């Protein structure tokens, strides 16, 4: 006879086995200093976007304040945030790249 605790543990195990891990949005924020061409280059280099799509997203960030670059598992998103931030700082741009969990 299963105890209540064993039953709750079984339910928790089943939930972790059937619920997919959350995905994370990688988001660029606008600023007044980072050149538009640099942002387009970042979107092409780190997010695999064609120049037309990269330009659309850059302009959305420029006009609306933020824009989604892509949606990834947590470790991939974190690496993209690190790589973009390192590249921006190497070029002395203040570009902000963040990650947000998808609900
Ligand atoms: N606002 C910047 C400019 O006018 C361009 C820009 C776009 C900066 C997107 C950051 O994430 C950004 N040069």
PDB file of N, CA and C and ligand atoms in Angstrom, residues 28-36 39 58 61-62 95, ligand 1:
ATOM      1  N   UNK A  28      16.987  41.941 -27.192  1.00  0.00           N
ATOM      2  CA  UNK A  28      17.883  43.104 -27.281  1.00  0.00           C
ATOM      3  C   UNK A  28      17.119  44.337 -26.817  1.00  0.00           C
ATOM      4  N   UNK A  29      17.823  45.218 -26.100  1.00  0.00           N
ATOM      5  CA  UNK A  29      17.241  46.483 -25.635  1.00  0.00           C
ATOM      6  C   UNK A  29      17.850  47.640 -26.422  1.00  0.00           C
ATOM      7  N   UNK A  30      17.053  48.679 -26.624  1.00  0.00           N
ATOM      8  CA  UNK A  30      17.551  49.855 -27.337  1.00  0.00           C
ATOM      9  C   UNK A  30      18.478  50.675 -26.452  1.00  0.00           C
ATOM     10  N   UNK A  31      19.381  51.403 -27.100  1.00  0.00           N
ATOM     11  CA  UNK A  31      20.154  52.456 -26.431  1.00  0.00           C
ATOM     12  C   UNK A  31      20.434  53.524 -27.485  1.00  0.00           C
ATOM     13  N   UNK A  32      21.026  54.654 -27.068  1.00  0.00           N
ATOM     14  CA  UNK A  32      21.229  55.772 -28.006  1.00  0.00           C
ATOM     15  C   UNK A  32      22.578  55.726 -28.707  1.00  0.00           C
ATOM     16  N   UNK A  33      23.414  54.736 -28.424  1.00  0.00           N
ATOM     17  CA  UNK A  33      24.813  54.798 -28.861  1.00  0.00           C
ATOM     18  C   UNK A  33      25.256  53.676 -29.787  1.00  0.00           C
ATOM     19  N   UNK A  34      24.739  52.461 -29.592  1.00  0.00           N
ATOM     20  CA  UNK A  34      25.204  51.334 -30.415  1.00  0.00           C
ATOM     21  C   UNK A  34      24.792  51.568 -31.871  1.00  0.00           C
ATOM     22  N   UNK A  35      25.750  51.494 -32.809  1.00  0.00           N
ATOM     23  CA  UNK A  35      25.402  51.741 -34.221  1.00  0.00           C
ATOM     24  C   UNK A  35      24.430  50.685 -34.748  1.00  0.00           C
ATOM     25  N   UNK A  36      23.518  51.148 -35.607  1.00  0.00           N
ATOM     26  CA  UNK A  36      22.544  50.227 -36.207  1.00  0.00           C
ATOM     27  C   UNK A  36      23.234  49.086 -36.945  1.00  0.00           C
ATOM     28  N   UNK A  39      24.314  46.337 -34.603  1.00  0.00           N
ATOM     29  CA  UNK A  39      23.204  45.502 -34.122  1.00  0.00           C
ATOM     30  C   UNK A  39      22.803  44.503 -35.206  1.00  0.00           C
ATOM     31  N   UNK A  58      16.255  44.888 -35.708  1.00  0.00           N
ATOM     32  CA  UNK A  58      17.005  46.051 -35.212  1.00  0.00           C
ATOM     33  C   UNK A  58      16.108  47.283 -35.180  1.00  0.00           C
ATOM     34  N   UNK A  61      13.590  47.126 -32.360  1.00  0.00           N
ATOM     35  CA  UNK A  61      14.227  47.489 -31.081  1.00  0.00           C
ATOM     36  C   UNK A  61      14.413  49.008 -31.010  1.00  0.00           C
ATOM     37  N   UNK A  62      14.877  49.585 -32.115  1.00  0.00           N
ATOM     38  CA  UNK A  62      15.142  51.030 -32.163  1.00  0.00           C
ATOM     39  C   UNK A  62      13.863  51.834 -31.906  1.00  0.00           C
ATOM     40  N   UNK A  95      25.376  48.066 -25.811  1.00  0.00           N
ATOM     41  CA  UNK A  95      24.259  47.178 -26.158  1.00  0.00           C
ATOM     42  C   UNK A  95      23.907  46.216 -25.012  1.00  0.00           C
TER      43      UNK A  95
HETATM   44  N1  LIG B   1      19.163  53.326 -31.197  1.00  0.00           N
HETATM   45  C1  LIG B   1      20.432  52.990 -31.844  1.00  0.00           C
HETATM   46  C2  LIG B   1      20.846  54.131 -32.769  1.00  0.00           C
HETATM   47  O1  LIG B   1      20.073  55.002 -33.061  1.00  0.00           O
HETATM   48  C3  LIG B   1      20.315  51.689 -32.650  1.00  0.00           C
HETATM   49  C4  LIG B   1      20.058  50.485 -31.803  1.00  0.00           C
HETATM   50  C5  LIG B   1      19.178  49.517 -32.229  1.00  0.00           C
HETATM   51  C6  LIG B   1      20.741  50.295 -30.586  1.00  0.00           C
HETATM   52  C7  LIG B   1      18.943  48.357 -31.468  1.00  0.00           C
HETATM   53  C8  LIG B   1      20.523  49.146 -29.826  1.00  0.00           C
HETATM   54  O2  LIG B   1      19.447  47.042 -29.544  1.00  0.00           O
HETATM   55  C9  LIG B   1      19.634  48.184 -30.271  1.00  0.00           C
HETATM   56  N2  LIG B   1      22.101  54.083 -33.229  1.00  0.00           N
END
